[in-house]
Amino acid sequence: MTAATWRSYVLLLRWQFLRQRAFLPMLVLIQVALGVGVIYGFSFLVPHVTPNIALFFATGAPTLSLILVGLTVVPQETAQSRTDGRLSYLAALPVPRLTPMLAEVTFWLLVQLPGTVATLTIAALHFDIHLHISPFVIPAVGLVALTSAAVGYALAVSLPPTVASQIASFMSIVLLLFSPINYPLSRLPEVLQDIHRALPVTYMADVIRGSLSGEYGANRSLAFGVVSAYCVAGLALAVRAAARRR
Amino acid sequence: MLLEFDGVTKRFRNGVLANDDVSLTVDAGEVFGLLGPNGAGKTTLVSQLLGLLVPDAGRILIDGADVVADPGLARRRCSFQPQAAAPVAGLSARQAIEIVGRIRGGTKAAVRRRAAELVEILDLAEVADRPVPMSGGMARLTGFCMAAVVPGRVVVLDEPTNDVDPLRRRALWGCIRALADDGAAVLLVTHNVLEAERCVDRLAILGGSRVLADGTPAALKANLAAALRLECSVEPELPVPTPPAALGPATLVGRRLVVRVELSDVADAVAWAKAQQDGGAIAEFAVVPASLEDVYASWVAPQRLAS
């Protein structure tokens, strides 16, 4: 990353904060409430929570919200910026194509951070589990957020805003119910298990869970390898979508 | 030549031909007006210069370098005020201007100084330091400043004066002139023909996706059939008087009746108007030299009829 690229990234991030400044306390509060609510909600949904289930709940909630920021918030914001002219304004500025998206993702990650910490703390207390947080959590969070955001961004730039937001809501339901984020992969039917072995979601949940608890589903290298590969593919897709001139 | 459009043709996927073989040149130090009715392809042309759209045929050159092949170069060389309000929600005018100036490569001190200068000249003090919801005019002026804070070799302004009050508008035209005097090629998209007449060095009239005419305002007016026009304010209650057919074509806009008049017919025209005024059908009248608006109408109206 050159100095000029870094500078434009920092400036766009600053722009993002100034733009959302008025809503910032509300956005952070909602993330906190959502995380805490999910943990309490799960205990109604599943009355007898074993330590293993508790671990899935505690680490699944932040994983899910990381993915959802990328797949729903980023497309919504991008669709909005297409409508209000922000997207093409930024596209005419001398900044590398993906810098606006990177600033957007960073902003939402930072907004989410207090909620994630609150969720993990509440989960650890509520379910009485012990987390072993390793430094791998940083690349894990970065990869998961970036991969989802890249895909979400590519969708929002390539498709009409209404279609993009419909697809985004559909994906969030699928992720919530049919993805091995809040429960182990083995609980899904064979067919879905096979599909999920090829998709990144299982591995995304695994790198987050593993880096927070030390317990990886399969092995760490495989999980990070798959998520990294999807991240590169997602970014390539996003670059293509962003650089495309009609 | 600093900026050159050479045979630029753009057809959208829905089949609409937005630009048809458009060739124009703009030199350093020049304010070049791009005039034309809605849908004439002005914004489409500008979007291709900025690399937001890609032409089907033709070349766009800045300092001889092809920016269609290298859209990154276009973004570095052009600063831009969009037709829609610049995205300044949540920011104070100064913040928006300074951020864009820094993104465009200005140093902190230089950008701060220049932003303060623009805020002062355009009288933006009331929105300069508070992130208030801006009026349309204020947001547009802020958008202009964002394009002018660290101007490109080419400065593209899409309808910069819309919604701007008369005093600030005058200051704005001064700033636009200064950008050109400092060596930029200013490409100005506008509907405002009367203002453009006073401020542009050369202009092109676009219509039906083609360049209908281009040149200096004086040269374009010299080609006009009638050199003068008779302007009459008609009384609202009475039927609109019909000028003698010998005078020339008449158009009525609201209560303003305009008749294009040859120099040799001025006496007849004034006699007719005076008689109408005495009869009460006309409140007042004047004979004035033809303006760029007449040039514009002479090109655009027949073209519109033909389509």
Coordinates of C-alpha atoms in Angstrom, one line a residue:
Chain A
M1 CA 0.0 0.0 0.0
T2 CA 1.6 3.3 -1.0
A3 CA 1.5 6.4 1.1
A4 CA -1.0 8.0 -1.1
T5 CA -3.3 5.0 -1.0
W6 CA -3.0 4.9 2.8
R7 CA -3.7 8.6 3.0
S8 CA -6.9 8.4 0.9
Y9 CA -8.0 5.4 2.9
V10 CA -7.6 7.4 6.2
L11 CA -9.4 10.4 4.7
L12 CA -12.3 8.3 3.4
L13 CA -12.6 6.7 6.8
R14 CA -12.7 10.1 8.4
W15 CA -15.4 11.1 5.9
Q16 CA -17.3 8.0 6.8
F17 CA -17.2 8.9 10.5
L18 CA -18.2 12.5 10.0
R19 CA -21.0 11.4 7.8
Q20 CA -22.4 9.0 10.4
R21 CA -21.4 11.0 13.4
A22 CA -24.9 11.9 14.4
F23 CA -26.0 8.2 14.4
L24 CA -22.8 6.8 15.9
P25 CA -24.1 6.3 19.5
M26 CA -27.3 4.7 18.2
L27 CA -25.4 2.4 15.8
V28 CA -23.1 1.2 18.6
L29 CA -26.0 0.8 21.1
I30 CA -27.9 -1.3 18.6
Q31 CA -24.9 -3.6 18.0
V32 CA -24.5 -4.0 21.7
A33 CA -28.2 -4.7 22.3
L34 CA -28.3 -7.1 19.4
G35 CA -25.3 -9.1 20.6
V36 CA -26.6 -9.3 24.2
G37 CA -30.1 -10.0 23.0
V38 CA -29.0 -12.9 20.7
I39 CA -27.2 -14.6 23.7
Y40 CA -30.4 -14.3 25.8
G41 CA -32.6 -15.2 23.0
F42 CA -30.7 -18.4 22.3
S43 CA -31.1 -19.6 25.8
F44 CA -34.9 -19.4 25.2
L45 CA -34.6 -21.2 21.9
V46 CA -32.5 -24.0 23.4
P47 CA -33.3 -24.5 27.1
H48 CA -30.6 -27.0 27.9
V49 CA -27.4 -25.4 26.8
T50 CA -24.3 -27.7 27.0
P51 CA -20.8 -26.1 27.2
N52 CA -20.3 -27.1 23.5
I53 CA -23.5 -25.5 22.4
A54 CA -22.7 -22.5 24.5
L55 CA -19.4 -22.1 22.8
F56 CA -21.1 -22.1 19.4
F57 CA -23.6 -19.5 20.6
A58 CA -21.0 -17.3 22.1
T59 CA -18.7 -17.3 19.0
G60 CA -21.5 -17.7 16.4
A61 CA -23.1 -14.4 17.3
P62 CA -20.1 -12.3 16.5
T63 CA -19.3 -14.4 13.4
L64 CA -22.8 -13.9 12.1
S65 CA -22.8 -10.2 12.7
L66 CA -19.4 -9.9 10.9
I67 CA -20.7 -11.7 7.9
L68 CA -24.0 -9.8 8.0
V69 CA -22.2 -6.5 8.0
G70 CA -20.5 -7.5 4.8
L71 CA -23.4 -9.1 3.1
T72 CA -26.2 -6.8 4.2
V73 CA -25.0 -3.5 5.6
V74 CA -22.3 -2.9 2.9
P75 CA -24.7 -3.6 0.0
Q76 CA -27.4 -1.5 1.6
E77 CA -25.0 1.4 2.1
T78 CA -23.6 0.9 -1.4
A79 CA -27.1 0.8 -2.9
Q80 CA -27.9 4.0 -1.0
S81 CA -24.7 5.7 -2.2
R82 CA -25.5 4.7 -5.8
T83 CA -28.9 6.4 -5.4
D84 CA -27.6 9.6 -3.8
G85 CA -24.6 10.0 -6.1
R86 CA -21.9 9.3 -3.5
L87 CA -20.7 6.2 -5.3
S88 CA -20.0 7.9 -8.6
Y89 CA -18.6 11.0 -6.8
L90 CA -16.1 8.8 -5.1
A91 CA -15.4 6.9 -8.4
A92 CA -14.3 10.2 -10.0
L93 CA -11.8 10.9 -7.2
P94 CA -8.2 9.9 -7.7
V95 CA -8.3 7.0 -5.2
P96 CA -7.7 3.2 -5.9
R97 CA -11.0 1.5 -6.8
L98 CA -11.5 -0.5 -3.6
T99 CA -10.5 2.2 -1.1
P100 CA -14.1 3.5 -0.5
M101 CA -15.2 0.0 0.2
L102 CA -12.3 -0.7 2.6
A103 CA -13.2 2.5 4.4
E104 CA -16.8 1.4 4.6
V105 CA -15.9 -2.0 6.0
T106 CA -13.5 -0.6 8.5
F107 CA -16.1 1.9 9.7
W108 CA -18.7 -0.8 10.3
L109 CA -16.1 -3.1 12.0
L110 CA -15.3 -0.4 14.4
V111 CA -19.0 0.3 15.0
Q112 CA -19.4 -3.4 15.8
L113 CA -16.4 -3.8 18.1
P114 CA -18.1 -2.7 21.3
G115 CA -21.1 -5.0 20.6
T116 CA -18.8 -7.9 19.9
V117 CA -16.9 -7.4 23.1
A118 CA -20.2 -7.1 25.0
T119 CA -21.5 -10.2 23.4
L120 CA -18.5 -12.3 24.3
T121 CA -18.4 -11.0 27.8
I122 CA -22.1 -11.6 28.4
A123 CA -21.9 -15.1 26.8
A124 CA -18.9 -16.0 28.9
L125 CA -20.7 -14.9 32.1
H126 CA -24.1 -16.3 31.2
F127 CA -23.0 -19.7 30.0
D128 CA -20.0 -19.8 32.2
I129 CA -17.5 -20.6 29.5
H130 CA -13.8 -19.8 29.3
L131 CA -12.5 -18.2 26.2
H132 CA -8.8 -18.5 25.1
I133 CA -8.4 -15.5 22.8
S134 CA -5.3 -15.9 20.5
P135 CA -3.7 -13.3 18.3
F136 CA -5.2 -15.2 15.3
V137 CA -8.4 -13.4 16.1
I138 CA -7.2 -10.3 14.3
P139 CA -6.6 -12.0 10.9
A140 CA -9.7 -14.0 11.4
V141 CA -11.9 -11.0 11.9
G142 CA -10.2 -9.1 9.1
L143 CA -10.6 -12.0 6.6
V144 CA -14.2 -12.8 7.5
A145 CA -15.3 -9.1 7.3
L146 CA -13.3 -8.4 4.1
T147 CA -14.5 -11.5 2.3
S148 CA -18.2 -10.8 3.1
A149 CA -17.9 -7.1 2.3
A150 CA -16.1 -7.7 -1.0
V151 CA -18.9 -10.1 -2.1
G152 CA -21.6 -7.7 -0.8
Y153 CA -20.0 -4.8 -2.5
A154 CA -19.6 -6.6 -5.8
L155 CA -23.3 -7.5 -5.6
A156 CA -24.5 -4.0 -4.9
V157 CA -22.4 -2.4 -7.6
S158 CA -23.4 -4.9 -10.3
L159 CA -27.1 -5.3 -9.6
P160 CA -30.0 -2.9 -9.4
P161 CA -30.3 -1.6 -5.8
T162 CA -33.7 -3.3 -5.2
V163 CA -32.4 -6.7 -6.4
A164 CA -29.2 -6.4 -4.4
S165 CA -31.0 -5.6 -1.2
Q166 CA -33.5 -8.5 -1.7
I167 CA -30.6 -10.9 -2.3
A168 CA -28.9 -9.5 0.8
S169 CA -32.0 -10.2 3.0
F170 CA -32.4 -13.6 1.6
M171 CA -28.8 -14.5 2.3
S172 CA -29.1 -13.3 5.9
I173 CA -32.0 -15.7 6.6
V174 CA -30.1 -18.6 4.9
L175 CA -27.0 -17.7 7.0
L176 CA -29.0 -17.6 10.2
L177 CA -30.9 -20.8 9.8
F178 CA -29.0 -23.1 7.4
S179 CA -25.4 -22.4 8.1
P180 CA -23.2 -24.1 10.6
I181 CA -22.4 -20.9 12.4
N182 CA -24.4 -21.3 15.6
Y183 CA -24.3 -25.1 15.6
P184 CA -21.9 -27.8 14.3
L185 CA -21.8 -28.8 10.7
S186 CA -22.7 -32.4 11.7
R187 CA -26.2 -31.3 12.6
L188 CA -27.1 -30.5 9.0
P189 CA -28.4 -33.0 6.4
E190 CA -25.6 -34.7 4.3
V191 CA -26.4 -32.7 1.2
L192 CA -26.1 -29.3 3.0
Q193 CA -22.9 -30.6 4.7
D194 CA -21.4 -31.3 1.3
I195 CA -22.4 -27.9 0.0
H196 CA -21.0 -26.2 3.1
R197 CA -17.7 -28.0 2.7
A198 CA -17.2 -26.1 -0.5
L199 CA -18.6 -22.7 0.7
P200 CA -16.6 -20.4 3.0
V201 CA -19.2 -20.0 5.8
T202 CA -18.2 -23.1 7.8
Y203 CA -14.6 -22.0 7.7
M204 CA -15.4 -18.4 8.6
A205 CA -17.2 -19.6 11.7
D206 CA -14.3 -21.9 12.4
V207 CA -11.5 -19.3 12.3
I208 CA -13.5 -17.0 14.6
R209 CA -14.4 -19.8 17.0
G210 CA -10.9 -21.3 16.9
S211 CA -9.2 -18.0 17.5
L212 CA -11.5 -17.1 20.4
S213 CA -11.6 -20.5 22.1
G214 CA -8.6 -22.5 20.8
E215 CA -10.9 -25.2 19.5
Y216 CA -10.9 -25.4 15.7
G217 CA -13.5 -27.7 14.0
A218 CA -11.0 -29.3 11.5
N219 CA -7.6 -27.7 11.5
R220 CA -6.5 -24.1 11.7
S221 CA -4.5 -24.0 8.4
L222 CA -7.3 -25.5 6.4
A223 CA -9.8 -23.0 7.8
F224 CA -7.6 -20.0 7.3
G225 CA -6.5 -21.3 3.9
V226 CA -10.1 -21.6 2.6
V227 CA -11.2 -18.3 4.0
S228 CA -8.1 -16.5 2.5
A229 CA -8.8 -18.1 -0.9
Y230 CA -12.4 -16.9 -0.8
C231 CA -11.2 -13.5 0.4
V232 CA -8.8 -13.1 -2.6
A233 CA -11.6 -14.3 -5.0
G234 CA -14.1 -11.9 -3.4
L235 CA -11.7 -9.0 -3.7
A236 CA -11.0 -9.8 -7.3
L237 CA -14.7 -9.8 -7.9
A238 CA -15.1 -6.5 -6.1
V239 CA -12.2 -4.9 -8.0
R240 CA -13.7 -6.0 -11.3
A241 CA -17.1 -4.7 -10.3
A242 CA -15.7 -1.4 -9.2
A243 CA -13.5 -0.9 -12.2
R244 CA -16.2 -1.8 -14.7
R245 CA -17.3 1.1 -16.9
R246 CA -20.6 0.8 -18.6
Chain B
M1 CA -4.6 21.3 -26.9
L2 CA -5.3 20.4 -23.3
L3 CA -8.6 18.5 -23.7
E4 CA -9.8 16.8 -26.8
F5 CA -12.9 14.8 -27.6
D6 CA -12.4 13.1 -30.9
G7 CA -15.4 11.4 -32.6
V8 CA -16.8 10.3 -29.3
T9 CA -19.8 8.0 -29.8
K10 CA -21.8 6.4 -27.0
R11 CA -24.9 4.2 -27.3
F12 CA -26.5 2.9 -24.1
R13 CA -27.5 -0.7 -23.8
N14 CA -31.2 0.3 -24.1
G15 CA -30.4 1.6 -27.6
V16 CA -30.3 5.3 -26.8
L17 CA -27.6 7.1 -28.8
A18 CA -26.3 9.6 -26.2
N19 CA -23.3 11.0 -28.1
D20 CA -22.9 10.8 -31.8
D21 CA -19.4 11.6 -33.2
V22 CA -18.8 14.4 -30.8
S23 CA -15.5 16.3 -31.4
L24 CA -14.5 19.3 -29.3
T25 CA -11.3 20.8 -28.0
V26 CA -10.7 22.9 -24.9
D27 CA -7.4 24.7 -24.3
A28 CA -5.7 25.7 -21.1
G29 CA -7.0 29.0 -19.8
E30 CA -10.4 28.5 -21.5
V31 CA -13.9 28.3 -20.0
F32 CA -15.8 26.1 -22.5
G33 CA -19.6 26.0 -22.2
L34 CA -21.4 22.8 -23.1
L35 CA -25.0 23.9 -23.8
G36 CA -28.0 21.9 -24.8
P37 CA -31.5 20.8 -23.8
N38 CA -32.2 18.0 -21.3
G39 CA -31.1 14.7 -22.7
A40 CA -28.7 16.2 -25.3
G41 CA -25.9 14.0 -23.9
K42 CA -23.9 16.6 -22.0
T43 CA -23.6 14.7 -18.8
T44 CA -22.9 11.5 -20.7
L45 CA -20.0 13.2 -22.5
V46 CA -18.6 14.4 -19.2
S47 CA -19.0 11.0 -17.6
Q48 CA -16.9 9.4 -20.3
L49 CA -14.1 12.0 -19.7
L50 CA -14.1 11.1 -16.0
G51 CA -13.9 7.4 -16.8
L52 CA -17.4 6.6 -15.3
L53 CA -18.7 5.5 -18.8
V54 CA -16.7 4.1 -21.7
P55 CA -17.3 5.4 -25.2
D56 CA -18.2 2.9 -28.0
A57 CA -15.9 4.9 -30.4
G58 CA -13.7 7.8 -30.4
R59 CA -10.9 9.1 -28.2
I60 CA -10.7 11.5 -25.3
L61 CA -7.2 13.1 -24.8
I62 CA -5.8 15.1 -21.9
D63 CA -2.5 16.7 -22.8
G64 CA -2.3 14.1 -25.6
A65 CA -2.8 11.1 -23.3
D66 CA -5.7 8.8 -24.0
V67 CA -7.8 8.7 -20.9
V68 CA -10.3 6.1 -22.2
A69 CA -7.4 3.6 -22.0
D70 CA -6.2 5.0 -18.7
P71 CA -9.2 6.1 -16.6
G72 CA -6.9 6.5 -13.5
L73 CA -5.1 9.3 -15.4
A74 CA -8.5 11.1 -16.0
R75 CA -9.3 11.0 -12.3
R76 CA -6.0 12.5 -11.4
R77 CA -6.2 15.2 -14.1
C78 CA -9.8 16.2 -13.7
S79 CA -11.6 17.7 -10.8
F80 CA -15.4 17.4 -10.9
Q81 CA -18.6 19.0 -9.6
P82 CA -21.4 16.6 -10.3
Q83 CA -24.9 17.6 -11.5
A84 CA -26.5 16.2 -8.4
A85 CA -25.5 17.8 -5.1
A86 CA -22.1 16.7 -3.9
P87 CA -22.4 14.1 -1.0
V88 CA -21.8 16.5 1.9
A89 CA -24.5 15.2 4.4
G90 CA -23.2 15.2 7.9
L91 CA -20.1 17.3 7.1
S92 CA -19.5 21.0 7.4
A93 CA -18.6 22.7 4.2
R94 CA -15.0 23.2 5.3
Q95 CA -14.6 19.6 6.3
A96 CA -16.0 18.4 2.9
I97 CA -13.7 20.8 1.0
E98 CA -10.6 20.0 3.0
I99 CA -11.1 16.2 2.8
V100 CA -11.4 16.3 -1.0
G101 CA -8.5 18.7 -1.3
R102 CA -6.3 16.3 0.7
I103 CA -7.6 13.3 -1.3
R104 CA -6.6 15.2 -4.5
G105 CA -3.1 15.5 -3.1
G106 CA -3.0 18.9 -1.5
T107 CA -0.9 19.5 1.6
K108 CA -2.8 20.1 4.8
A109 CA -1.7 23.8 5.0
A110 CA -2.3 24.6 1.3
V111 CA -5.8 22.9 1.4
R112 CA -6.7 24.8 4.6
R113 CA -5.7 28.1 3.1
R114 CA -7.5 27.5 -0.2
A115 CA -10.6 26.3 1.6
A116 CA -10.7 29.4 3.7
E117 CA -10.3 31.5 0.6
L118 CA -13.2 29.8 -1.2
V119 CA -15.4 30.0 1.9
E120 CA -14.7 33.7 2.1
I121 CA -15.2 34.5 -1.6
L122 CA -18.4 32.5 -1.9
D123 CA -19.7 33.7 1.5
L124 CA -20.2 30.2 2.9
A125 CA -19.4 31.3 6.5
E126 CA -22.8 30.1 7.8
V127 CA -22.3 26.5 6.7
A128 CA -18.5 26.5 6.9
D129 CA -18.1 25.0 10.4
R130 CA -21.4 23.4 11.3
P131 CA -22.6 20.1 9.8
V132 CA -26.1 21.6 9.2
P133 CA -28.4 20.4 6.5
M134 CA -27.5 22.7 3.7
S135 CA -29.9 24.5 1.3
G136 CA -29.6 23.4 -2.3
G137 CA -27.6 26.4 -3.2
M138 CA -25.2 26.0 -0.3
A139 CA -24.6 22.4 -1.1
R140 CA -24.0 23.2 -4.7
L141 CA -21.5 25.9 -3.8
T142 CA -19.7 23.4 -1.5
G143 CA -19.6 21.0 -4.4
F144 CA -18.0 23.7 -6.5
C145 CA -15.4 24.3 -3.8
M146 CA -14.6 20.6 -3.6
A147 CA -13.8 20.7 -7.3
A148 CA -11.9 24.0 -7.0
V149 CA -9.9 23.4 -3.8
V150 CA -7.1 21.4 -5.7
P151 CA -8.2 21.9 -9.3
G152 CA -7.3 19.4 -11.9
R153 CA -5.7 20.3 -15.3
V154 CA -9.3 20.0 -16.4
V155 CA -12.1 21.3 -14.2
V156 CA -15.5 19.8 -15.0
L157 CA -18.5 21.7 -13.6
D158 CA -22.0 20.3 -14.2
E159 CA -24.6 23.0 -13.7
P160 CA -22.6 24.9 -11.0
T161 CA -25.0 27.8 -10.7
N162 CA -28.3 26.0 -10.2
D163 CA -30.1 27.1 -7.0
V164 CA -27.4 29.7 -6.3
D165 CA -28.6 33.2 -5.3
P166 CA -27.6 36.2 -7.6
L167 CA -24.8 37.7 -5.4
R168 CA -23.0 34.4 -4.7
R169 CA -23.6 33.5 -8.3
R170 CA -21.6 36.5 -9.4
A171 CA -18.8 35.5 -7.0
L172 CA -19.0 31.9 -8.4
W173 CA -18.5 33.1 -12.0
G174 CA -15.5 35.1 -10.7
C175 CA -14.0 31.9 -9.2
I176 CA -14.7 29.9 -12.4
R177 CA -12.9 32.6 -14.4
A178 CA -10.0 32.5 -12.0
L179 CA -9.6 28.7 -12.4
A180 CA -9.1 29.2 -16.1
D181 CA -6.8 32.2 -15.6
D182 CA -4.7 29.9 -13.4
G183 CA -4.3 27.6 -16.4
A184 CA -7.1 25.0 -16.1
A185 CA -9.3 24.0 -19.0
V186 CA -12.8 24.5 -17.5
L187 CA -15.6 22.5 -19.1
L188 CA -18.9 24.0 -18.0
V189 CA -22.2 22.1 -18.5
T190 CA -25.1 24.5 -18.3
H191 CA -28.7 25.3 -19.2
N192 CA -28.2 28.9 -18.3
V193 CA -27.6 30.4 -21.7
L194 CA -27.8 34.0 -20.6
E195 CA -25.1 33.6 -18.0
A196 CA -23.0 31.4 -20.2
E197 CA -22.9 34.2 -22.7
R198 CA -21.0 36.5 -20.3
C199 CA -18.7 33.9 -18.9
V200 CA -17.6 31.4 -21.5
D201 CA -14.8 31.9 -24.0
R202 CA -16.2 29.3 -26.4
L203 CA -19.1 27.0 -26.4
A204 CA -20.7 24.1 -28.1
I205 CA -24.5 23.5 -28.5
L206 CA -25.4 19.8 -28.2
G207 CA -28.7 18.6 -29.5
G208 CA -29.9 15.1 -30.4
S209 CA -26.6 13.7 -29.2
R210 CA -24.6 15.7 -31.8
V211 CA -22.6 19.0 -31.8
L212 CA -25.0 21.4 -33.5
A213 CA -22.7 24.4 -33.4
D214 CA -19.5 25.5 -31.7
G215 CA -17.4 28.7 -31.5
T216 CA -17.1 31.9 -29.5
P217 CA -20.4 33.6 -28.5
A218 CA -19.7 36.4 -30.9
A219 CA -19.0 34.1 -33.9
L220 CA -22.1 32.2 -33.2
K221 CA -24.2 35.3 -33.0
A222 CA -22.7 36.7 -36.2
N223 CA -24.1 33.7 -38.1
L224 CA -27.6 34.4 -36.8
A225 CA -30.2 35.4 -39.4
A226 CA -31.7 38.3 -37.4
A227 CA -29.3 40.5 -35.4
L228 CA -31.9 42.1 -33.2
R229 CA -35.1 41.2 -31.3
L230 CA -38.1 43.1 -30.2
E231 CA -39.2 42.1 -26.6
C232 CA -42.7 43.0 -25.5
S233 CA -44.5 42.5 -22.1
V234 CA -48.0 41.7 -23.0
E235 CA -50.9 42.5 -20.8
P236 CA -52.3 39.4 -19.1
E237 CA -56.1 40.2 -19.5
L238 CA -56.0 41.0 -23.3
P239 CA -55.4 38.7 -26.3
V240 CA -51.8 38.5 -27.4
P241 CA -51.2 40.8 -30.4
T242 CA -49.9 39.2 -33.6
P243 CA -46.9 41.0 -35.1
P244 CA -46.8 41.6 -38.9
A245 CA -45.6 38.5 -40.7
A246 CA -42.9 40.6 -42.5
L247 CA -41.1 41.1 -39.2
G248 CA -40.0 37.6 -38.4
P249 CA -41.0 34.6 -36.3
A250 CA -42.5 35.4 -32.8
T251 CA -42.4 33.3 -29.7
L252 CA -44.4 33.8 -26.5
V253 CA -42.9 32.8 -23.2
G254 CA -45.3 33.6 -20.3
R255 CA -46.1 37.2 -20.8
R256 CA -43.0 37.9 -22.8
L257 CA -43.4 38.1 -26.6
V258 CA -40.2 38.0 -28.6
V259 CA -39.9 38.8 -32.3
R260 CA -36.6 38.4 -34.2
V261 CA -36.1 41.5 -36.3
E262 CA -33.6 42.4 -39.1
L263 CA -31.9 45.8 -38.8
S264 CA -33.8 47.1 -41.8
D265 CA -37.2 46.3 -40.1
V266 CA -36.5 48.0 -36.8
A267 CA -38.6 51.1 -37.6
D268 CA -41.6 49.0 -38.6
A269 CA -41.2 46.8 -35.5
V270 CA -41.0 49.8 -33.2
A271 CA -44.0 51.5 -34.9
W272 CA -46.1 48.3 -34.5
A273 CA -45.1 47.9 -30.9
K274 CA -45.8 51.5 -30.1
A275 CA -49.3 51.2 -31.6
Q276 CA -49.9 48.1 -29.5
Q277 CA -48.7 49.9 -26.4
D278 CA -51.0 52.8 -27.1
G279 CA -53.9 50.3 -27.6
G280 CA -53.1 48.8 -24.2
A281 CA -52.1 45.3 -25.4
I282 CA -48.4 45.8 -24.6
A283 CA -47.2 47.2 -21.3
E284 CA -43.7 47.9 -22.5
F285 CA -41.2 47.0 -25.2
A286 CA -37.6 47.2 -26.1
V287 CA -35.4 46.4 -29.1
V288 CA -32.2 44.5 -28.0
P289 CA -29.3 42.9 -29.8
A290 CA -29.7 39.1 -30.4
S291 CA -28.3 37.1 -27.5
L292 CA -26.7 33.7 -27.2
E293 CA -30.2 32.5 -26.2
D294 CA -31.3 33.4 -29.8
V295 CA -28.4 31.4 -31.2
Y296 CA -29.4 28.5 -28.9
A297 CA -33.0 28.7 -29.9
S298 CA -32.1 28.9 -33.6
W299 CA -30.2 25.6 -33.3
V300 CA -32.2 23.7 -30.8
A301 CA -35.7 24.5 -31.8
P302 CA -35.5 23.2 -35.4
Q303 CA -33.6 20.2 -34.2
R304 CA -36.3 19.4 -31.7
L305 CA -39.0 19.9 -34.4
A306 CA -37.1 17.5 -36.7
S307 CA -36.9 14.8 -34.0

